[in-house]
Coordinates of C-alpha atoms in Angstrom, one line a residue:
Chain W
M1 CA 91.9 89.7 32.2
P2 CA 91.8 88.7 35.8
A3 CA 95.1 89.3 37.7
K4 CA 97.3 86.1 38.0
K5 CA 96.8 84.6 41.3
P6 CA 99.9 84.4 43.6
K7 CA 101.5 81.0 43.8
L8 CA 101.6 79.5 47.5
A9 CA 103.9 76.7 48.3
V10 CA 104.2 74.8 51.5
F11 CA 107.4 73.1 52.6
K12 CA 108.0 70.6 55.5
F13 CA 111.1 70.0 57.4
A14 CA 111.5 68.2 60.8
S15 CA 108.0 68.5 62.1
C16 CA 104.7 66.8 62.9
D17 CA 102.7 68.3 60.1
G18 CA 100.3 69.9 62.5
C19 CA 101.1 73.5 61.4
Q20 CA 100.5 73.0 57.7
L21 CA 97.3 71.1 58.4
S22 CA 96.1 74.3 60.2
L23 CA 95.7 75.6 56.6
L24 CA 93.5 72.6 55.7
D25 CA 91.7 73.0 59.0
A26 CA 90.7 76.6 57.9
E27 CA 87.3 75.2 57.1
D28 CA 85.1 78.2 56.1
E29 CA 88.1 80.2 54.9
L30 CA 89.7 77.3 52.9
L31 CA 87.7 77.9 49.7
P32 CA 88.3 81.6 49.6
V33 CA 92.1 81.0 50.2
A34 CA 92.1 78.4 47.4
G35 CA 90.3 81.1 45.2
A36 CA 92.7 83.9 46.1
V37 CA 96.0 82.0 45.6
E38 CA 97.1 79.2 43.5
I39 CA 98.3 76.3 45.6
A40 CA 101.5 75.4 43.7
N41 CA 103.1 73.0 46.2
F42 CA 101.2 71.5 49.2
P43 CA 101.7 67.7 49.3
E44 CA 99.2 67.4 52.3
A45 CA 96.5 68.8 50.1
S46 CA 97.3 67.9 46.5
R47 CA 99.4 65.7 44.5
R48 CA 99.8 68.5 41.8
V49 CA 103.0 70.2 42.1
L50 CA 103.9 73.4 40.1
R51 CA 107.5 74.4 39.5
G52 CA 108.8 77.5 41.3
P53 CA 109.4 80.4 41.6
Y54 CA 106.7 81.0 44.3
D55 CA 105.2 84.1 45.5
I56 CA 104.6 82.9 49.1
G57 CA 106.5 79.9 50.7
L58 CA 105.3 78.6 54.0
V59 CA 108.0 76.6 55.8
E60 CA 107.2 74.2 58.5
G61 CA 109.7 72.4 60.6
S62 CA 113.4 72.7 61.8
I63 CA 116.5 72.2 60.0
T64 CA 118.2 69.0 61.4
T65 CA 120.3 67.4 58.6
P66 CA 123.0 68.6 56.0
H67 CA 120.4 67.9 53.3
D68 CA 117.9 70.3 54.9
V69 CA 120.4 73.1 54.8
E70 CA 120.9 72.7 51.1
R71 CA 117.1 72.3 50.6
I72 CA 116.1 75.5 52.6
R73 CA 118.7 77.6 50.7
H74 CA 117.2 76.3 47.6
I75 CA 113.6 77.1 48.7
R76 CA 114.7 80.5 49.8
K77 CA 115.8 81.3 46.3
E78 CA 112.5 80.0 44.9
C79 CA 110.2 82.1 47.2
K80 CA 109.7 85.8 47.0
V81 CA 108.2 85.9 50.6
L82 CA 109.2 83.1 53.0
I83 CA 107.1 82.7 56.2
T84 CA 108.1 80.2 58.8
I85 CA 105.2 78.6 60.6
G86 CA 105.4 76.9 64.0
A87 CA 107.6 76.5 66.9
C88 CA 110.0 73.9 65.0
A89 CA 110.5 76.4 62.1
T90 CA 110.8 79.4 64.3
A91 CA 112.7 78.0 67.4
G92 CA 113.9 74.4 66.7
G93 CA 110.7 72.7 68.0
I94 CA 110.5 70.0 70.8
Q95 CA 113.2 68.1 68.9
A96 CA 115.7 70.8 69.8
L97 CA 115.8 69.2 73.3
R98 CA 118.4 67.0 71.7
N99 CA 120.6 70.1 71.3
W100 CA 121.6 69.6 75.0
K101 CA 122.7 66.0 74.5
D102 CA 125.1 64.1 72.1
V103 CA 123.0 63.2 69.0
K104 CA 125.6 60.5 68.1
E105 CA 124.7 58.7 71.4
F106 CA 121.0 58.7 70.4
T107 CA 121.6 57.4 66.8
R108 CA 123.7 54.5 68.4
L109 CA 121.0 53.6 70.7
V110 CA 118.1 53.9 68.1
Y111 CA 119.4 52.7 64.9
A112 CA 120.9 49.3 64.0
S113 CA 123.2 50.8 61.4
P114 CA 123.9 54.4 62.7
E115 CA 126.6 54.9 60.1
H116 CA 123.9 55.6 57.6
I117 CA 122.4 58.5 59.7
S118 CA 123.5 61.8 58.5
T119 CA 122.3 64.5 61.0
L120 CA 123.4 67.9 62.3
D121 CA 124.4 68.3 65.9
R122 CA 121.4 70.6 66.6
S123 CA 117.8 71.2 65.6
M124 CA 117.7 74.7 64.5
P125 CA 115.1 77.3 63.3
V126 CA 114.9 78.1 59.6
G127 CA 115.9 81.6 60.4
S128 CA 119.5 80.4 61.5
Y129 CA 120.3 79.5 57.9
V130 CA 118.3 81.8 55.6
H131 CA 116.6 85.2 55.7
V132 CA 113.0 84.8 57.0
D133 CA 110.4 87.5 56.1
F134 CA 108.0 86.7 58.8
E135 CA 107.9 84.1 61.7
L136 CA 104.5 82.8 62.8
R137 CA 104.7 81.3 66.2
G138 CA 103.1 78.5 67.9
C139 CA 102.9 74.7 68.6
P140 CA 100.8 74.4 66.6
I141 CA 100.3 77.8 64.9
N142 CA 96.8 79.4 65.3
K143 CA 94.9 79.0 61.9
Y144 CA 93.3 82.5 62.2
Q145 CA 96.8 83.9 62.5
L146 CA 97.9 81.9 59.5
L147 CA 94.9 83.3 57.5
E148 CA 95.7 86.8 58.7
V149 CA 99.3 86.5 57.4
V150 CA 98.2 85.2 54.0
N151 CA 95.5 87.8 54.0
A152 CA 97.8 90.7 54.8
Y153 CA 100.2 89.6 52.0
L154 CA 97.3 89.4 49.6
N155 CA 96.1 92.8 50.5
K156 CA 99.6 94.4 50.8
R157 CA 99.3 95.3 54.5
K158 CA 101.1 94.6 57.7
P159 CA 99.7 91.5 59.5
N160 CA 98.0 92.0 62.8
I161 CA 100.1 89.6 64.9
P162 CA 101.0 91.1 68.3
A163 CA 104.1 90.1 70.0
H164 CA 103.1 91.2 73.5
S165 CA 102.5 88.9 76.5
L166 CA 99.7 86.3 76.8
C167 CA 98.4 88.1 79.8
I168 CA 96.8 90.9 77.8
D169 CA 94.6 88.2 76.0
C170 CA 93.8 86.5 79.4
K171 CA 92.7 90.0 80.7
T172 CA 90.8 91.0 77.6
K173 CA 88.8 87.6 77.7
G174 CA 88.1 88.2 81.4
N175 CA 90.1 85.2 82.6
I176 CA 91.0 85.1 86.2
C177 CA 94.7 84.9 86.5
V178 CA 95.7 81.4 87.4
M179 CA 99.1 82.4 88.9
V180 CA 97.7 85.2 91.1
A181 CA 94.4 83.5 92.2
K182 CA 95.5 79.9 92.4
G183 CA 99.3 79.8 92.6
T184 CA 99.5 77.9 89.2
P185 CA 102.9 78.2 87.5
C186 CA 102.3 79.9 84.2
L187 CA 104.5 81.0 81.4
G188 CA 101.8 83.6 80.2
P189 CA 103.8 86.7 81.4
V190 CA 106.8 85.9 79.2
T191 CA 105.0 84.2 76.3
Q192 CA 103.9 85.7 73.1
V193 CA 100.1 85.9 72.6
G194 CA 98.5 84.1 69.6
C195 CA 96.7 80.9 70.8
G196 CA 93.8 82.9 72.4
A197 CA 94.9 82.0 75.9
I198 CA 93.6 78.4 75.7
C199 CA 95.3 76.9 78.7
P200 CA 94.5 79.6 81.3
S201 CA 90.9 79.7 80.0
F202 CA 90.7 76.1 81.2
N203 CA 92.4 76.9 84.5
R204 CA 95.8 75.7 83.5
G205 CA 99.0 77.6 83.4
C206 CA 100.5 78.5 80.0
Y207 CA 103.1 76.1 78.6
G208 CA 104.8 78.9 76.4
C209 CA 103.8 77.2 73.0
F210 CA 104.1 80.5 71.2
G211 CA 107.6 81.2 72.5
P212 CA 109.0 84.2 74.2
M213 CA 107.2 87.6 73.9
E214 CA 108.9 90.7 72.7
N215 CA 110.9 91.7 75.7
P216 CA 110.5 88.9 78.2
N217 CA 111.9 88.8 81.7
P218 CA 112.1 85.1 82.5
A219 CA 114.5 85.5 85.4
S220 CA 111.9 87.6 87.4
L221 CA 109.2 85.0 86.6
S222 CA 111.4 82.2 87.8
K223 CA 112.0 84.1 91.1
Q224 CA 108.2 84.2 91.5
L225 CA 107.8 80.5 90.6
K226 CA 110.3 79.7 93.4
E227 CA 108.0 81.6 95.7
L228 CA 105.3 79.2 94.5
E229 CA 107.6 76.5 95.8
M230 CA 108.8 75.3 92.4
G231 CA 112.3 73.8 92.4
N232 CA 115.1 74.4 90.1
H233 CA 114.5 71.2 88.1
D234 CA 110.8 71.9 87.6
I235 CA 111.6 75.5 86.5
M236 CA 114.2 74.1 84.0
L237 CA 111.6 71.7 82.5
L238 CA 108.9 74.5 82.3
F239 CA 111.1 76.5 80.1
R240 CA 112.3 73.5 78.1
G241 CA 109.3 72.8 76.1
F242 CA 108.3 73.3 72.5
N243 CA 110.3 76.4 72.3
A244 CA 113.2 75.2 74.4
Y245 CA 115.9 76.6 72.1
A246 CA 114.3 80.0 71.8
E247 CA 117.0 82.1 73.3
A248 CA 115.1 83.7 76.2
F249 CA 113.8 80.4 77.2
R250 CA 117.1 78.4 76.6
K251 CA 118.9 80.8 78.8
E252 CA 116.4 80.5 81.6
S253 CA 116.3 76.7 81.5
D254 CA 120.1 76.7 81.5
A255 CA 120.2 79.0 84.6
H256 CA 118.2 76.4 86.6
E257 CA 120.0 73.2 85.3
K258 CA 122.4 72.0 87.9
Chain M
M1 CA 68.9 107.5 104.6
V2 CA 66.7 104.2 104.4
I3 CA 67.0 100.6 105.0
I4 CA 66.4 97.8 102.5
G5 CA 66.2 94.4 104.2
F6 CA 68.2 91.6 102.5
T7 CA 64.9 89.8 101.8
H8 CA 63.7 92.7 99.5
F9 CA 67.0 93.0 97.7
D10 CA 65.5 91.0 94.7
E11 CA 63.0 93.9 94.4
L12 CA 66.0 96.1 93.6
L13 CA 67.0 93.9 90.8
S14 CA 63.4 93.8 89.4
A15 CA 63.0 97.5 89.6
L16 CA 66.2 97.9 87.5
R17 CA 65.0 95.2 84.9
K18 CA 61.6 97.0 84.8
R19 CA 63.5 99.9 83.5
D20 CA 65.3 97.9 80.8
Y21 CA 68.7 97.8 82.4
T22 CA 71.1 95.0 81.9
V23 CA 72.3 94.5 85.4
I24 CA 75.9 93.9 85.8
G25 CA 77.5 92.9 89.1
P26 CA 80.0 90.8 90.9
V27 CA 80.0 87.0 90.7
A28 CA 82.4 84.5 92.1
R29 CA 84.2 82.6 89.2
D30 CA 87.5 80.7 89.1
G31 CA 88.5 81.7 92.5
A32 CA 87.9 85.5 92.2
I33 CA 85.3 88.1 92.0
A34 CA 84.4 88.8 88.4
L35 CA 81.8 91.0 86.9
D36 CA 78.9 89.6 84.7
V37 CA 75.1 89.8 84.2
I38 CA 73.2 89.5 87.3
L39 CA 69.6 87.9 87.2
S40 CA 68.8 87.5 90.9
A41 CA 70.4 88.1 94.3
S42 CA 71.4 84.4 94.2
D43 CA 73.9 85.2 91.5
L44 CA 75.9 87.5 93.8
P45 CA 78.8 85.9 95.7
K46 CA 77.4 85.0 99.2
G47 CA 79.9 84.6 102.1
C48 CA 82.8 85.4 99.8
H49 CA 85.8 87.4 101.4
D50 CA 89.0 88.2 99.5
E51 CA 92.4 88.1 100.8
Q52 CA 94.8 90.3 98.6
Q53 CA 98.4 90.6 98.9
P54 CA 101.1 91.8 96.3
G55 CA 100.8 89.2 93.5
S56 CA 98.2 87.0 95.2
Y57 CA 94.6 86.9 95.6
F58 CA 92.5 84.3 97.6
L59 CA 88.7 84.0 97.9
R60 CA 87.5 82.7 101.3
H61 CA 84.1 81.1 101.6
E62 CA 82.3 81.6 105.0
E63 CA 79.0 80.5 106.3
D64 CA 77.8 84.2 106.6
E65 CA 75.1 85.7 104.3
A66 CA 77.0 88.8 103.2
I67 CA 76.7 89.5 99.4
F68 CA 79.3 92.2 99.3
G69 CA 81.8 90.8 101.7
Y70 CA 84.7 91.3 99.5
V71 CA 86.3 94.3 97.6
V72 CA 87.5 94.7 94.2
G73 CA 88.5 91.8 91.7
P74 CA 90.6 92.0 88.6
Q75 CA 87.9 93.4 86.4
S76 CA 86.5 96.9 86.6
W77 CA 83.6 98.8 85.0
K78 CA 85.8 99.8 82.0
K79 CA 85.0 96.2 80.7
Y80 CA 81.5 97.6 79.9
L81 CA 82.2 101.4 79.4
Y82 CA 85.0 101.0 76.8
P83 CA 85.1 97.1 76.1
P84 CA 88.4 95.4 75.5
R85 CA 87.4 94.7 71.9
L86 CA 85.0 96.8 69.9
K87 CA 84.1 97.2 66.3
L88 CA 84.3 100.8 65.3
F89 CA 82.9 100.5 61.9
S90 CA 82.8 98.5 58.7
A91 CA 83.6 99.6 55.3
K92 CA 83.4 98.5 51.7
R93 CA 85.4 99.2 48.7
E94 CA 83.9 101.8 46.5
G95 CA 86.0 102.7 43.5
K96 CA 89.5 103.6 44.6
G97 CA 88.6 104.3 48.2
F98 CA 86.3 103.0 51.0
E99 CA 82.8 103.9 52.2
I100 CA 81.9 103.4 55.8
V101 CA 78.9 101.2 56.3
S102 CA 76.4 103.1 58.5
D103 CA 75.3 101.7 61.8
S104 CA 78.0 99.1 61.6
A105 CA 79.5 99.9 65.0
T106 CA 78.7 97.6 67.9
P107 CA 75.6 99.0 69.8
S108 CA 75.8 99.7 73.4
P109 CA 73.3 98.3 75.9
K110 CA 71.7 100.1 78.8
Y111 CA 73.6 99.1 81.9
A112 CA 72.9 99.1 85.6
F113 CA 76.2 98.7 87.4
L114 CA 75.5 97.0 90.8
G115 CA 78.2 97.0 93.5
V116 CA 80.4 99.9 92.2
R117 CA 83.0 100.6 95.0
P118 CA 83.7 104.2 95.9
C119 CA 87.2 104.0 94.4
E120 CA 85.6 102.8 91.2
I121 CA 83.3 105.8 91.2
G122 CA 86.6 107.8 91.3
A123 CA 87.8 105.8 88.4
I124 CA 84.6 106.4 86.4
K125 CA 84.9 110.1 87.0
I126 CA 88.3 110.0 85.6
N127 CA 87.1 108.0 82.7
D128 CA 84.6 110.7 82.1
S129 CA 87.4 113.3 81.9
V130 CA 89.3 111.1 79.5
F131 CA 86.6 110.2 77.1
D132 CA 84.2 113.3 77.5
G133 CA 86.3 116.1 79.0
G134 CA 88.3 117.5 76.2
Q135 CA 88.3 118.7 72.7
Y136 CA 87.2 115.2 71.5
S137 CA 84.7 112.9 73.0
D138 CA 84.1 109.1 72.7
A139 CA 80.6 108.8 71.4
R140 CA 80.1 105.3 72.5
Y141 CA 81.5 105.9 76.0
V142 CA 79.4 108.9 76.4
S143 CA 76.1 107.2 75.5
T144 CA 76.9 104.1 77.6
R145 CA 77.9 106.2 80.5
K146 CA 74.8 108.5 80.1
D147 CA 72.6 105.6 80.2
A148 CA 74.2 103.8 83.0
C149 CA 72.6 103.4 86.4
V150 CA 75.2 103.4 89.3
I151 CA 74.4 101.3 92.4
A152 CA 77.4 101.9 94.7
V153 CA 78.4 99.7 97.6
N154 CA 80.5 101.2 100.3
C155 CA 83.4 99.3 101.7
T156 CA 83.0 98.2 105.3
R157 CA 86.4 96.5 105.2
P158 CA 89.5 97.2 103.0
A159 CA 91.3 94.5 101.2
G160 CA 95.0 93.9 101.7
N161 CA 96.2 96.4 98.9
C162 CA 93.6 99.0 99.3
F163 CA 94.6 102.7 99.8
C164 CA 91.5 104.6 98.7
V165 CA 91.9 106.9 101.8
S166 CA 95.2 108.3 100.5
M167 CA 93.7 109.0 97.1
N168 CA 90.5 110.5 98.8
T169 CA 88.2 108.1 96.8
G170 CA 86.6 105.9 99.6
P171 CA 85.7 103.9 101.5
R172 CA 82.4 105.8 101.3
A173 CA 80.8 106.9 98.1
T174 CA 80.0 110.7 98.3
H175 CA 78.8 111.5 94.8
A176 CA 78.1 110.3 91.3
F177 CA 75.9 107.3 92.2
D178 CA 72.1 106.7 91.9
L179 CA 72.0 104.6 95.1
A180 CA 74.8 103.8 97.5
L181 CA 74.4 100.8 99.8
T182 CA 76.1 99.9 103.0
E183 CA 75.7 96.2 103.8
I184 CA 75.2 95.3 107.5
C185 CA 75.4 91.6 108.1
E186 CA 76.0 90.8 111.8
N187 CA 74.3 89.6 114.9
G188 CA 71.2 88.3 113.0
T189 CA 70.8 91.6 111.1
H190 CA 71.1 91.7 107.4
H191 CA 70.1 94.8 105.5
F192 CA 71.5 97.8 103.6
V193 CA 71.6 101.3 104.7
V194 CA 70.8 103.3 101.5
D195 CA 72.0 106.7 100.4
V196 CA 69.9 108.2 97.5
G197 CA 72.1 110.0 95.1
S198 CA 69.7 111.1 92.1
E199 CA 66.2 111.3 91.1
L200 CA 66.6 108.0 89.3
G201 CA 67.9 106.4 92.5
Q202 CA 64.7 107.8 94.3
S203 CA 62.4 106.4 91.6
I204 CA 64.1 103.1 91.8
L205 CA 63.8 103.0 95.6
E206 CA 60.1 103.6 95.3
D207 CA 59.8 100.2 93.7
V208 CA 61.6 98.5 96.6
T209 CA 60.2 97.8 100.1
H210 CA 62.2 100.1 102.5
R211 CA 61.7 102.2 105.6
Q212 CA 63.5 105.2 107.2
A213 CA 66.7 104.2 109.0
E214 CA 66.9 104.5 112.6
K215 CA 69.6 106.8 114.1
N216 CA 71.7 103.8 115.5
E217 CA 71.4 101.9 112.2
I218 CA 72.9 105.0 110.4
E219 CA 75.6 105.2 113.2
R220 CA 76.5 101.7 112.9
A221 CA 77.1 102.0 109.2
L222 CA 79.1 105.1 109.6
D223 CA 81.0 103.3 112.4
L224 CA 81.9 100.5 110.0
L225 CA 83.1 102.9 107.3
S226 CA 85.3 104.8 109.7
T227 CA 86.9 101.5 111.0
S228 CA 87.4 100.5 107.4
A229 CA 89.1 103.9 106.6
A230 CA 91.3 103.6 109.7
G231 CA 92.2 100.1 108.7
M232 CA 93.5 100.7 105.3
C233 CA 96.4 98.4 104.7
K234 CA 98.4 100.6 102.5
S235 CA 99.0 104.3 101.9
L236 CA 100.4 106.5 99.2
E237 CA 101.8 109.9 100.2
T238 CA 100.4 112.2 97.6
E239 CA 102.0 115.5 98.9
G240 CA 104.3 116.8 96.2
L241 CA 104.3 113.4 94.4
P242 CA 104.2 114.8 90.8
Q243 CA 107.2 117.1 91.4
L244 CA 109.0 114.3 93.4
L245 CA 108.7 111.9 90.5
N246 CA 109.7 114.5 88.0
D247 CA 112.8 115.4 90.0
N248 CA 113.7 111.6 90.0
Y249 CA 113.5 110.7 86.3
E250 CA 116.9 109.2 86.6
H251 CA 116.5 107.5 89.9
P252 CA 118.1 104.0 90.2
E253 CA 114.9 102.5 91.4
W254 CA 113.7 102.7 87.8
D255 CA 116.5 100.1 86.9
D256 CA 115.7 98.0 90.0
V257 CA 111.9 97.7 89.2
A258 CA 112.9 96.9 85.6
K259 CA 114.6 93.8 86.9
R260 CA 111.5 92.6 88.5
C261 CA 108.8 94.0 86.0
L262 CA 107.6 91.3 83.5
A263 CA 106.3 94.0 81.1
C264 CA 103.3 91.8 80.8
A265 CA 100.9 94.6 81.0
N266 CA 98.7 93.1 83.8
C267 CA 98.8 96.4 85.8
T268 CA 97.5 98.4 82.9
M269 CA 94.7 95.8 82.0
V270 CA 93.4 95.7 85.6
C271 CA 93.8 99.4 86.2
P272 CA 90.3 101.0 86.2
T273 CA 91.7 104.3 84.8
C274 CA 94.1 102.9 82.2
F275 CA 92.4 103.7 78.8
C276 CA 94.9 103.2 76.1
S277 CA 93.8 101.4 73.0
T278 CA 94.9 100.6 69.5
V279 CA 93.0 99.9 66.4
D280 CA 93.4 97.0 63.9
D281 CA 92.2 97.2 60.4
I282 CA 91.2 94.0 59.1
T283 CA 90.1 92.9 55.6
D284 CA 88.6 89.8 54.0
L285 CA 90.7 88.0 51.5
T286 CA 89.2 89.9 48.6
G287 CA 90.2 93.3 50.2
D288 CA 86.7 94.4 49.4
H289 CA 85.3 94.5 52.9
A290 CA 87.2 95.9 55.9
E291 CA 86.6 96.5 59.6
R292 CA 88.2 98.7 62.1
W293 CA 88.3 97.2 65.6
R294 CA 89.7 98.9 68.7
R295 CA 91.3 96.8 71.4
W296 CA 92.9 97.5 74.8
D297 CA 96.6 98.3 74.4
S298 CA 99.3 98.9 77.0
C299 CA 102.2 101.3 77.3
F300 CA 104.2 98.1 78.2
T301 CA 103.9 96.8 74.7
S302 CA 106.6 97.5 72.1
D303 CA 103.9 98.4 69.3
F304 CA 102.7 101.1 71.6
T305 CA 105.6 103.3 71.0
K306 CA 106.7 102.2 67.7
I307 CA 106.7 105.1 65.3
A308 CA 108.3 105.8 61.9
G309 CA 112.1 105.4 62.4
G310 CA 111.9 103.2 65.5
N311 CA 110.7 102.7 69.1
I312 CA 110.8 105.5 71.6
R313 CA 110.7 103.3 74.7
M314 CA 112.8 100.2 74.1
S315 CA 113.4 99.2 77.7
T316 CA 111.1 97.9 80.4
R317 CA 112.7 100.5 82.6
T318 CA 111.4 103.4 80.5
R319 CA 108.0 101.7 80.0
Y320 CA 107.4 101.2 83.8
R321 CA 108.7 104.7 84.5
Q322 CA 106.1 106.0 81.8
W323 CA 103.3 104.1 83.4
M324 CA 103.9 105.1 86.9
M325 CA 104.8 108.7 86.1
H326 CA 101.8 109.2 83.8
K327 CA 99.5 107.6 86.7
L328 CA 100.9 109.7 89.5
A329 CA 102.4 112.9 87.9
H330 CA 101.5 113.7 84.3
W331 CA 97.9 112.8 84.8
H332 CA 97.6 116.0 86.9
D333 CA 99.0 118.1 84.0
Q334 CA 96.7 116.2 81.5
F335 CA 93.4 115.8 83.4
G336 CA 93.8 117.8 86.7
T337 CA 93.8 114.8 89.1
S338 CA 95.8 111.8 89.8
G339 CA 95.3 108.8 87.6
C340 CA 95.4 106.5 90.5
V341 CA 92.3 105.8 92.8
G342 CA 93.9 103.5 95.2
C343 CA 92.0 100.2 94.3
G344 CA 95.2 98.2 94.6
R345 CA 94.4 96.1 91.6
C346 CA 97.8 96.7 89.9
I347 CA 99.5 95.5 93.1
T348 CA 97.4 92.3 93.5
W349 CA 97.4 91.1 89.9
C350 CA 101.0 91.9 89.2
P351 CA 102.4 88.2 88.9
V352 CA 105.5 89.3 90.7
G353 CA 103.7 91.6 93.1
I354 CA 105.3 94.9 92.3
D355 CA 103.7 97.5 94.6
I356 CA 103.3 101.0 93.2
T357 CA 103.1 102.5 96.8
H358 CA 106.4 101.0 97.8
E359 CA 108.0 102.2 94.6
A360 CA 106.8 105.7 95.2
Q361 CA 107.7 105.7 98.8
H362 CA 111.2 104.2 98.0
I363 CA 111.8 107.1 95.5
R364 CA 110.5 109.6 98.1
E365 CA 113.0 108.3 100.8
T366 CA 115.8 108.2 98.5
S367 CA 115.1 111.1 96.3
I368 CA 118.1 112.3 94.2
S369 CA 117.0 115.9 94.7
T370 CA 117.1 115.3 98.6
I371 CA 120.4 113.5 98.4
N372 CA 121.9 116.1 96.3
S373 CA 120.6 119.1 98.4

């Protein structure tokens, strides 16, 4: 009798769906994945929903409402292994920009009847509420990294997901450093690898989509950005992107806010 | 010494191709000098001159015809001698174990390296001692290196971060090349003064139009090289340096450099002698097929020193200290030479411009042992 296939479930919180779509975007690898796991809960792909418990839960999105908090606690109980995917789930996402403002003021401006809106003060990563077994970074995540994580789980091995700087990828690809050769501001030296160094490969600076690297030194990078004639406000904005609320980037942007 | 006129330079490339070499040389790309396949002299960066400072590189274009008017870019020959990513083998599941699939490693082409600078010859000699000098040798490195033809180019001007004179590696190549060229491009003259370094070099030369060099032509080349040596922008005092660093293991400078160091690993990536790698074992979803890939690693990453029970170098302070002390001190114990050849890449390509020569000099001037004695 063939071994029972592990049940995989995909859950969404405050997010754009881009990360979970990376799984559907796996193209050549999608059928082997569907063959190796039972897709038990993945509304973007199938109407069929199987009940828990699940072997692997992939969670996309940030926690922004009291209902989210209850739901993620329930999902945690349902999943043997919980993997968060993307900048929203691992750092709070772009919507965490509201963490610096008064969310009540926003609801008053946006909604005709703000009293019906139930929301938390801050957009937070899943890991702030429940234990997470593995965090897969990126805005969006890299589909090959997602496949690697699922693959490593299926083969009971450690995923090959490095946490070092983006610079190592640029150098191994043979990219010319945009910061050194062109003076282009780049977050690569403080950002975790994973995207394949897309922006510097096209002569742009890194936007930090994969969040802070393992032991980042944003203060030193900012000092150099000032040498490149970047002002405090622009440095603040540079760190306040998709991973704005990740601790290292948050502190650095705060340090440059008047 | 002989002279090859610029107009006959393409014959040199043809002579290499005739011998089945894939010619790798400098190209101008994205505002810097990179290394890539060279098909004709027109692929070489004409009129390009580099300006290097700590943390900055600028490629200036001028009207002159010089094709080697710059020094070293961020890449070095290690890109070809031990590539950044390399499949070591494939394996398939057999019963409870794995069987290695024969001939599954990436094959190595036969390279002619064109435009190898004297400091880079120093680096390749160091690579030789690392990969082929001890109890174990790296078969792929050894075969790529054995097959490689080295066409050196002497440096008639140093770049802003060069200190090869301190490290005794340049600006003139003295050994370990097949041909060494000194480009003379001035006052309507454009030719190469050529040193022959091997029988292979001699045989290649026979396929290229050349003539004996006049005494004044040789003197002019040597003049330019001595002016270049005298004009080195940086220096590193090597006298007693290994002991000095060992005595200053707890020097406050390590804390200071850690405030600036990004731990981004650029210095180790661009260094022509940094050789550390790690391996990734990957599988397909079924787990029946596996591959082992080697990729460049760096002593600045956390995984590098992660062992059972924890990480032995948690801070950037200890990682920078390890890198610099290995390069300038422990390398002597391990391989009998310094690990630094004075190319200046780590200074130029550090995004925040940390300068290894300044760090060493600062420690020398404020040595704990000196202060205590």
